[in-house]
Tab-separated table of C-alpha atoms in Angstrom:
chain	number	residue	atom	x	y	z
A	1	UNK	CA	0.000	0.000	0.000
A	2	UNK	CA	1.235	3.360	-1.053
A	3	UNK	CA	1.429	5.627	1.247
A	4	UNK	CA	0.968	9.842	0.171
A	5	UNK	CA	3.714	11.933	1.867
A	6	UNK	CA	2.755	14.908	3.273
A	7	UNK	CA	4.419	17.667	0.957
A	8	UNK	CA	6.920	20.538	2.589
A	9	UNK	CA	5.076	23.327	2.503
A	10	UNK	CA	7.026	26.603	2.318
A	11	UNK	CA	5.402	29.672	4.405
A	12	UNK	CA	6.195	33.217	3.767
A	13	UNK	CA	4.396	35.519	5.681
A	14	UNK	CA	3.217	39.059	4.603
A	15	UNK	CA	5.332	42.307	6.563
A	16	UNK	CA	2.198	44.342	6.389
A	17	UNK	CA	-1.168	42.868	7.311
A	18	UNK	CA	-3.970	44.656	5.432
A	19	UNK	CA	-6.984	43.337	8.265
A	20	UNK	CA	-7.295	46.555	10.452
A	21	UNK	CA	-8.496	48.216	6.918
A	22	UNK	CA	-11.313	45.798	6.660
A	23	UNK	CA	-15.213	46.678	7.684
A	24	UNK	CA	-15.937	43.135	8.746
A	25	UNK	CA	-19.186	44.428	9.468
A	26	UNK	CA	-19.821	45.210	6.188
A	27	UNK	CA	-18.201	42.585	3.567
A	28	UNK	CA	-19.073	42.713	0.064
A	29	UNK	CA	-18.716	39.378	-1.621
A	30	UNK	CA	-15.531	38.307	-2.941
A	31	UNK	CA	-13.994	42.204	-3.572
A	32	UNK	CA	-11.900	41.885	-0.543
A	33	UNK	CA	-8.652	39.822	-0.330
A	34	UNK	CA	-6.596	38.003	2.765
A	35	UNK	CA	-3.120	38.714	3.793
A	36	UNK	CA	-2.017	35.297	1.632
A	37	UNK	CA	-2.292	33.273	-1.206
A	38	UNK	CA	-1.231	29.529	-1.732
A	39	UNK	CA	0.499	28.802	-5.049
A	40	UNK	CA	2.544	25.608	-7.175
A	41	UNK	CA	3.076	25.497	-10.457
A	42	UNK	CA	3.461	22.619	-12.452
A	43	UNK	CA	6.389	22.103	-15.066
A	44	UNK	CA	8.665	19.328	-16.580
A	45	UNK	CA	5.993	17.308	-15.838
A	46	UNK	CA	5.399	17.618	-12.546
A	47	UNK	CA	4.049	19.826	-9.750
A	48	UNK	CA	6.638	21.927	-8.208
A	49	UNK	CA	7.153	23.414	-4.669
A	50	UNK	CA	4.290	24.310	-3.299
A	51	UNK	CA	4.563	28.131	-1.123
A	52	UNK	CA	2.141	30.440	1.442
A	53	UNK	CA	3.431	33.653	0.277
A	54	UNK	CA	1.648	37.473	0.502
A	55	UNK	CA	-1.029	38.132	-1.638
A	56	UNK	CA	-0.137	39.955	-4.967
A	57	UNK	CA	-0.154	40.385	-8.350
A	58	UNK	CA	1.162	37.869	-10.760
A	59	UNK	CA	2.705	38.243	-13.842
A	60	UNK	CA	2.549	36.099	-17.496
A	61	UNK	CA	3.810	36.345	-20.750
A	62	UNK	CA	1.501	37.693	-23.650
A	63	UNK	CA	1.604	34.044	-24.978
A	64	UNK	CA	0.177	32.670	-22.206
A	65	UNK	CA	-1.973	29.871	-23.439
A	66	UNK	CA	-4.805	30.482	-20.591
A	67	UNK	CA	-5.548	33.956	-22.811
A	68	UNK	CA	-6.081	32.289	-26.031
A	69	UNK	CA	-6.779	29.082	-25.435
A	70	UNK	CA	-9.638	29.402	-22.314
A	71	UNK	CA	-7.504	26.317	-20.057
A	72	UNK	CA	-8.975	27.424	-16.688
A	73	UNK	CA	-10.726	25.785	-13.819
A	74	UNK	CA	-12.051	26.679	-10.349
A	75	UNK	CA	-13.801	25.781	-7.499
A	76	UNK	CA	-15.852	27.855	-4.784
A	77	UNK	CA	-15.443	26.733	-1.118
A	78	UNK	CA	-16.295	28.604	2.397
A	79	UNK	CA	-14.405	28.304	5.550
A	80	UNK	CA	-16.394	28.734	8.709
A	81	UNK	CA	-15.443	29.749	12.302
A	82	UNK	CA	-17.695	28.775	14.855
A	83	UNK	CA	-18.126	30.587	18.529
A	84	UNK	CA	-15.364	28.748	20.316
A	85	UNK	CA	-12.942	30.002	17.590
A	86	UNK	CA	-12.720	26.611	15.554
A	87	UNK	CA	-12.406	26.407	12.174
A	88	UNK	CA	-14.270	24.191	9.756
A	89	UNK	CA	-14.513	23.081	6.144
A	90	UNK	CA	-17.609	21.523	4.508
A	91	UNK	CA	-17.068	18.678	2.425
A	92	UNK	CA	-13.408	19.659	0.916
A	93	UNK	CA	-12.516	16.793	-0.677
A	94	UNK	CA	-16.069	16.681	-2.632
A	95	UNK	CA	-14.516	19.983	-4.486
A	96	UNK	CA	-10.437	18.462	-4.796
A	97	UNK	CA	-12.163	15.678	-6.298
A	98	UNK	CA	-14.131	18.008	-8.672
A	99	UNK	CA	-11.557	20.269	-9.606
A	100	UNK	CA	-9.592	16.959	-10.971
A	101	UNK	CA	-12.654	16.132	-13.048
A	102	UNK	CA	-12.655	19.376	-14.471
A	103	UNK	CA	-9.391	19.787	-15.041
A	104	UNK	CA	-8.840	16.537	-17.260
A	105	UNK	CA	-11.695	17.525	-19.312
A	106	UNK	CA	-9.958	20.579	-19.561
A	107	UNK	CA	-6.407	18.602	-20.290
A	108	UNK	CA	-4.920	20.268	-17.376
A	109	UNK	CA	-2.628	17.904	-15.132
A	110	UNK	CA	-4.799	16.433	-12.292
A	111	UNK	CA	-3.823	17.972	-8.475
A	112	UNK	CA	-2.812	15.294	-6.087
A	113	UNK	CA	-5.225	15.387	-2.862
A	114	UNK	CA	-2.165	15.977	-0.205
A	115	UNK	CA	-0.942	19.499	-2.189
A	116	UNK	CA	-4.851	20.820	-2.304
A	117	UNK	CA	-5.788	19.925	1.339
A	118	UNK	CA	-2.219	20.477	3.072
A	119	UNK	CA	-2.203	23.693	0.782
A	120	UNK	CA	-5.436	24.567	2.251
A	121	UNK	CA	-5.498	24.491	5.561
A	122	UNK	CA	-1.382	25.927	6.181
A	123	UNK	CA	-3.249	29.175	4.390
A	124	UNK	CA	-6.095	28.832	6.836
A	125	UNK	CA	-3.870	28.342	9.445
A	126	UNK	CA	-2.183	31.523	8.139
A	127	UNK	CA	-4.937	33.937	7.605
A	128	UNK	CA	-7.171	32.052	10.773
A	129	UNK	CA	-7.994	35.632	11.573
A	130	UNK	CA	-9.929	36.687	8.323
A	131	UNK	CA	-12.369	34.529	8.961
A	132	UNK	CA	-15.089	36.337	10.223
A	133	UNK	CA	-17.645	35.106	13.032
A	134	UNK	CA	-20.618	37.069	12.807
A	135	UNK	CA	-24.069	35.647	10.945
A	136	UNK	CA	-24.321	34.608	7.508
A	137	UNK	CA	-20.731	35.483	6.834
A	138	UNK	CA	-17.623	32.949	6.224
A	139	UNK	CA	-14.247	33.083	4.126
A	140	UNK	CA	-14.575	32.153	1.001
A	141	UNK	CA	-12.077	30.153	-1.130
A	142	UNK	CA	-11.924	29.739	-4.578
A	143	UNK	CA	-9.177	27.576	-5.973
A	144	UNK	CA	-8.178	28.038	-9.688
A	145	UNK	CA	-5.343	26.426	-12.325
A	146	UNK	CA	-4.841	27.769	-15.527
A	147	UNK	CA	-2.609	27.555	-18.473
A	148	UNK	CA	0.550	29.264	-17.573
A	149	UNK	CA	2.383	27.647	-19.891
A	150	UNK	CA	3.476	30.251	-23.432
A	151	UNK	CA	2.759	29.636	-26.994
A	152	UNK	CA	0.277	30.818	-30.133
A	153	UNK	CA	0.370	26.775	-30.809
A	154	UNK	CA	-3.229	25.923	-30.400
A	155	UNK	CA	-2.387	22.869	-28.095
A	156	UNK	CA	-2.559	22.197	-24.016
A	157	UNK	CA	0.285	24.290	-21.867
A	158	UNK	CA	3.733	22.793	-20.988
A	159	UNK	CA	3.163	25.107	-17.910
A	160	UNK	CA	0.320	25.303	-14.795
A	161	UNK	CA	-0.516	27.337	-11.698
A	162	UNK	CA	-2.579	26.015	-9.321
A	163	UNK	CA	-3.084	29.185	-6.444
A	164	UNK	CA	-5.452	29.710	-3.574
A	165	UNK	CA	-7.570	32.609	-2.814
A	166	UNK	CA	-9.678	33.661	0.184
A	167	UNK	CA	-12.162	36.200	0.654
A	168	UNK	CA	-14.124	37.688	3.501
A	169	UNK	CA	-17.393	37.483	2.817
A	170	UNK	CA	-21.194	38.433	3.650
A	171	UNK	CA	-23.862	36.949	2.721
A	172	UNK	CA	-23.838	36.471	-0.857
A	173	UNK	CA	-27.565	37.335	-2.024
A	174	UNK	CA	-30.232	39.113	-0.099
A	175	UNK	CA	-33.831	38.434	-0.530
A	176	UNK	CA	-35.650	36.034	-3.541
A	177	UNK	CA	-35.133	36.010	-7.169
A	178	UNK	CA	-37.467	36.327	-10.503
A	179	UNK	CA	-35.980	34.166	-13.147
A	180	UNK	CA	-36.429	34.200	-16.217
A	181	UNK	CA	-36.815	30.269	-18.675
A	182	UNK	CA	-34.386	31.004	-21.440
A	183	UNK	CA	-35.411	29.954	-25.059
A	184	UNK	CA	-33.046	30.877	-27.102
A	185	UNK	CA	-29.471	30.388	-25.929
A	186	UNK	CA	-27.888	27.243	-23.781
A	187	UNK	CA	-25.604	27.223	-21.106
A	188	UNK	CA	-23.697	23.667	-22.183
A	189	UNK	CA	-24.285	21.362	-24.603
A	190	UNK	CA	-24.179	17.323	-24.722
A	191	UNK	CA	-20.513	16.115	-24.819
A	192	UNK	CA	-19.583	19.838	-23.965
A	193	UNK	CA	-17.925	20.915	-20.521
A	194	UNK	CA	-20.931	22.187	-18.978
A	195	UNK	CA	-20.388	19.633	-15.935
A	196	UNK	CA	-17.042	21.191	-15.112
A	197	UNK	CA	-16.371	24.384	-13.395
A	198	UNK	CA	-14.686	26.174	-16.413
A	199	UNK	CA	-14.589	29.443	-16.881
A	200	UNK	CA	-15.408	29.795	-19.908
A	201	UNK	CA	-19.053	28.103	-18.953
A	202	UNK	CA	-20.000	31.530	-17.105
A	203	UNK	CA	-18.191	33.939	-19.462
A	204	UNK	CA	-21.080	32.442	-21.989
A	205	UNK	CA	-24.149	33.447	-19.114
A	206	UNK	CA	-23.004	36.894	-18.764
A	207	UNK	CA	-24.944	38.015	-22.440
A	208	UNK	CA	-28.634	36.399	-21.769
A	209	UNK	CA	-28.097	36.920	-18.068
A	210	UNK	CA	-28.016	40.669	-18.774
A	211	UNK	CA	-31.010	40.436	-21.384
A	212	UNK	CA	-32.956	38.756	-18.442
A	213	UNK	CA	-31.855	41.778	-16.518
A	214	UNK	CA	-32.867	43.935	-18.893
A	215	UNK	CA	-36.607	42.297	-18.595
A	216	UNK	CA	-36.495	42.857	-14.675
A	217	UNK	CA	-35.093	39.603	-13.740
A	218	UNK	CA	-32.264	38.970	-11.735
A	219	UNK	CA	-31.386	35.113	-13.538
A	220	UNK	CA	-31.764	33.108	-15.918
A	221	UNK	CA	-32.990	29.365	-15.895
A	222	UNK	CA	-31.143	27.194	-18.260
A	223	UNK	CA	-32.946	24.754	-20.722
A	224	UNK	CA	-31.441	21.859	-22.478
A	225	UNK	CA	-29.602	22.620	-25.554
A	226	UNK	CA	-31.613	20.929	-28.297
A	227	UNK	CA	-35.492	21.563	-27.014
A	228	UNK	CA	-35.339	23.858	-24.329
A	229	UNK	CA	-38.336	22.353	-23.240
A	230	UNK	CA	-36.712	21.300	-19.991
A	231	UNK	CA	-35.104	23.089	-16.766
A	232	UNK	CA	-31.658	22.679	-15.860
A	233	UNK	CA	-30.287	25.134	-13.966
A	234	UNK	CA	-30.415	28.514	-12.144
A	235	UNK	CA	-27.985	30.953	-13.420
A	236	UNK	CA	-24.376	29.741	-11.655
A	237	UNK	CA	-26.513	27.241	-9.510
A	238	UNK	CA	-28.409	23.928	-9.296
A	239	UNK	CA	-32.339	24.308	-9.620
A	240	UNK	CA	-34.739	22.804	-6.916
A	241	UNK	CA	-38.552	22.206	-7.457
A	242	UNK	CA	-41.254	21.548	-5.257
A	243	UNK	CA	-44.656	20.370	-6.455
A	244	UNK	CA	-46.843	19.665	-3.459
A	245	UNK	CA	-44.928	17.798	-1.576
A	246	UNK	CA	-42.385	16.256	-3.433
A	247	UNK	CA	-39.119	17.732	-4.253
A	248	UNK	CA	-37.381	17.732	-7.877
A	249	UNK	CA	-33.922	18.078	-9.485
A	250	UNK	CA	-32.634	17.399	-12.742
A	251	UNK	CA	-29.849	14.522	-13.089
A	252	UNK	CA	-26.078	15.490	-13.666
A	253	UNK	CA	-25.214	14.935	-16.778
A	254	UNK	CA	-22.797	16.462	-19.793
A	255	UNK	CA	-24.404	19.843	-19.728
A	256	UNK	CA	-24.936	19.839	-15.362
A	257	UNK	CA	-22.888	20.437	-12.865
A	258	UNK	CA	-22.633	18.280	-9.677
A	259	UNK	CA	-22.841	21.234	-7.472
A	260	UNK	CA	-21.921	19.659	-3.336
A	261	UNK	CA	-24.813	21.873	-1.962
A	262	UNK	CA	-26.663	19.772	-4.946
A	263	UNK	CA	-26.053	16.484	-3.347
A	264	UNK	CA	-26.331	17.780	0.020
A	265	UNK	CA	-29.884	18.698	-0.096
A	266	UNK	CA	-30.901	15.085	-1.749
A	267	UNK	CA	-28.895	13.478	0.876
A	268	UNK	CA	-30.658	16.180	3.562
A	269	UNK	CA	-34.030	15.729	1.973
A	270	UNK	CA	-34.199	11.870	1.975
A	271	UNK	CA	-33.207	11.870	5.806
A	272	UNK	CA	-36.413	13.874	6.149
A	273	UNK	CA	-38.245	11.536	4.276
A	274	UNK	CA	-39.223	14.073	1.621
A	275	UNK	CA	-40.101	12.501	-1.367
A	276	UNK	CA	-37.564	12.944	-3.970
A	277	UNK	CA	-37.395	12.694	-7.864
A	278	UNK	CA	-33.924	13.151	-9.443
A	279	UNK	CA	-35.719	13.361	-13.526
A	280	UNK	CA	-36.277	15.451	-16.096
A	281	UNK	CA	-38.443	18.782	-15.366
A	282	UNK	CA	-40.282	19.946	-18.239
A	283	UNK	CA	-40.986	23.799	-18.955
A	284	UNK	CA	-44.429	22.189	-19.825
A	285	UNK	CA	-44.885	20.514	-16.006
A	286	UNK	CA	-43.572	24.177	-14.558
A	287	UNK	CA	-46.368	26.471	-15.863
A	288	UNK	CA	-49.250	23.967	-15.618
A	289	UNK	CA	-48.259	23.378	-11.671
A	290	UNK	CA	-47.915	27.311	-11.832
A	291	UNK	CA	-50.848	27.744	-12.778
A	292	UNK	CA	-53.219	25.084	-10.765
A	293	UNK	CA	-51.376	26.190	-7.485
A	294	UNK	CA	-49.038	22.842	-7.025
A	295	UNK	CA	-45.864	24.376	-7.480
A	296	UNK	CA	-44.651	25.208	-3.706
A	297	UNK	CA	-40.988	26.193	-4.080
A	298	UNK	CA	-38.198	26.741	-6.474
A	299	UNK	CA	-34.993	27.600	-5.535
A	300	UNK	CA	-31.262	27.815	-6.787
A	301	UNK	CA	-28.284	25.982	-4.752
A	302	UNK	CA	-24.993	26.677	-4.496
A	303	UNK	CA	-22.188	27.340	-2.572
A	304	UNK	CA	-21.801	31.109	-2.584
A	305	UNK	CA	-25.523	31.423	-1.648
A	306	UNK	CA	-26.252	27.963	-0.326
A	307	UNK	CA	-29.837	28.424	-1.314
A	308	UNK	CA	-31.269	31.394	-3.301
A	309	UNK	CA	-35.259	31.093	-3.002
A	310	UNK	CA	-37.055	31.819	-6.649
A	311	UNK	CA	-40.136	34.454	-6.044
A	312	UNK	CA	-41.549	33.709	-9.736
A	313	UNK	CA	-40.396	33.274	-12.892
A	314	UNK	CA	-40.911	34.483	-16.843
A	315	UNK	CA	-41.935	32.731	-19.503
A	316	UNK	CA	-43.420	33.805	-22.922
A	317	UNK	CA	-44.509	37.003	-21.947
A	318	UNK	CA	-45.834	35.596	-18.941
A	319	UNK	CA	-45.234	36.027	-15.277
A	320	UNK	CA	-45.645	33.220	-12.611
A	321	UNK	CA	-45.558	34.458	-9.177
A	322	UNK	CA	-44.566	32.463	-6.495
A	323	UNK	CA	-46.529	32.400	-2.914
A	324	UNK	CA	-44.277	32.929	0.286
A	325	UNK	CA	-44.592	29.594	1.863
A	326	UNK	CA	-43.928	29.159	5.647
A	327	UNK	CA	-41.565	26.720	7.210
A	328	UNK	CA	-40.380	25.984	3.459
A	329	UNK	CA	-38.067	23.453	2.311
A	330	UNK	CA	-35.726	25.924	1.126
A	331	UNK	CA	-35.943	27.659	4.830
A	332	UNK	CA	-35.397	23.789	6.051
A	333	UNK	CA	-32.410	22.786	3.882
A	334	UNK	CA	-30.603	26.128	4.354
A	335	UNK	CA	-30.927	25.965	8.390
A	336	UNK	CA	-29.138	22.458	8.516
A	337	UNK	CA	-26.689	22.902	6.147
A	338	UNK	CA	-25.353	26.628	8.143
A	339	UNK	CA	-25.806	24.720	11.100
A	340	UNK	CA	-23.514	21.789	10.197
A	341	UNK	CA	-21.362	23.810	8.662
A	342	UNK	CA	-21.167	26.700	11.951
A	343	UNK	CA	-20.808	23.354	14.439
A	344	UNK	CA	-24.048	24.114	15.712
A	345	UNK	CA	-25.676	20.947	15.201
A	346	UNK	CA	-24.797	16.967	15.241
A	347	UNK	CA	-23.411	16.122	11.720
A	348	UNK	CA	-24.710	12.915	11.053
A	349	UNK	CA	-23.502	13.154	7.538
A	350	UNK	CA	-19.724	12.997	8.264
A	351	UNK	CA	-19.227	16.388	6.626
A	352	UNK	CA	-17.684	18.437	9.011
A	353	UNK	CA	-13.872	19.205	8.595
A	354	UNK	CA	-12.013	20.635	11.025
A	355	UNK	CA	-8.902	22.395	10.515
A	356	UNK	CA	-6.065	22.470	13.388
């Protein structure tokens, strides 16, 4: 049996903290940086050293193949801090394992597990202090690798870098949606990269998002790419439907990502004993329960807004208001999942991580 060695992780610590500047009582998401950044590159075939070193700017060639040629992958991931001072992590290796899947469809060299999770938590341990205690609000963490590699040769990089950002955040939306059912443009297509978390993928929502916003939405939901005659997802997030008392989701597949907040709720739901359909939802089955009052809920999930309630949605001209519904599933779901995630509650689940 092989066992992983732990890599040597080099720390260089910032001379001039930038914390006293922050407002921690009034984060904006993701526009304000911590004190550190964690960073390896990958060259000659290998990943390199991997360093904590002070947040700052980095510098590439004009060449560089991530401008031209779109080689780019992240993840999103929160740390939280709960009233003793602890620090936890929800579920990290669901999102290493991810950002491996999207990276080969992306031909970008797979990370091994030790140098994402020992990279991790030495910045956490680092920059324990950003993390912010107060309601609703966590660090977030978004781990990227792009093509840092040179060349006008349209062909995968020779070069990597795989870095580590955090981010004090608030919480990320306030209030419920309007969406609006897209019918003309797609967000993936079948054998496309739609179930990896490229960034491409959301540089191609930014155009109808802002038509929907034009219309006095705030999002678009997705269709498939050949019909758009069914639902699949909810701007940046997974889509949730309620119809009576049953709760629906579409399946992962080419064009869907398997968003961790995703599977959370199905595993969440079926503890409950909610009945659950993972299938196909049809425009067609939206409207009529719409209309005839059996459509409860809808609601986006993610892991920037963990769940984003839906107030009504557009389609054809139309409007479909949705009724406030007390004690809601999404109100449900969202409770245990901060509360597992803030150690306030038993995790039955297993996915509580601490970091020490």
């Amino acid at each position: 049996m092989q066992v992983e060695m732990k890599p040597v992780i080099r720390v260089e610590k910032t001379k001039n903290s930038k914390i006293s500047q922050v407002d921690f009582s009034n984060l904006p998401f993701g526009k304000v940086y911590t004190d550190h950044m964690f960073i390896c590159d990958y060259k000659d075939g290998q990943w390199q050293e991997p360093k904590v070193i002070p947040y700052q700017n980095i510098s590439l060639d004009p060449s560089a193949k991530i401008f031209h040629y779109g080689q780019s992958v992240f993840e999103g991931m929160k740390a939280y801090k709960d009233k003793d001072g602890k620090v936890w992590l929800f579920r990290p290796l669901e999102n290493q394992k991810r950002l491996n899947i999207s990276s080969k469809r992306l031909a970008i060299p797979e990370l091994p597990e030790e140098i994402f999770m020992e990279g991790l938590k030495e910045l956490l341990k680092v920059d324990k202090n950003w993390i912010p205690q107060s309601e609703g609000s966590s660090l977030y963490i978004r781990p990227f690798v792009f093509a840092s590699g040179n060349g006008f040769h349209a062909s995968p990089a020779d070069k990597y870098t795989f870095i580590i950002a955090c981010s004090p955040s608030g919480s990320y939306f306030a209030g419920k949606v309007k969406v609006l059912i897209e019918q003309t443009y797609s967000r993936s297509a079948n054998g496309g990269v739609g179930y990896a978390k490229a960034g491409g993928n959301y540089a191609g929502q930014f155009y109808p998002t802002q038509l929907a916003v034009d219309k006095g939405f705030q999002q678009v939901i997705w269709t498939d790419d050949t019909s758009h005659e069914y639902i699949e997802e909810a701007g940046a997030m997974n889509i949730f439907v309620r119809i009576n008392d049953t709760l629906l989701t579409a399946p992962t597949s080419d064009r869907i990502l398997d968003g961790v907040t995703r599977k959370s709720i199905l595993d969440i739901a079926n503890d409950m004993g909610i009945d659950v359909e993972v299938r196909k939802i049809s425009v067609t089955e939206l409207v009529e329960a719409a209309q005839n009052g059996s459509l409860k809920e809808m609601f986006g999930a993610g892991t920037a807004a963990v769940i984003s309630p839906i107030s009504g949605f557009g389609y054809q001209d139309k409007t479909f208001d949705i009724p406030e519904l007390k004690n809601s599933y999404a109100e449900q779901f969202k409770k245990h999942i901060t509360d597992i995630q803030y150690n306030r509650a038993q995790d039955k689940f297993g996915w509580r991580y601490e970091v020490k």
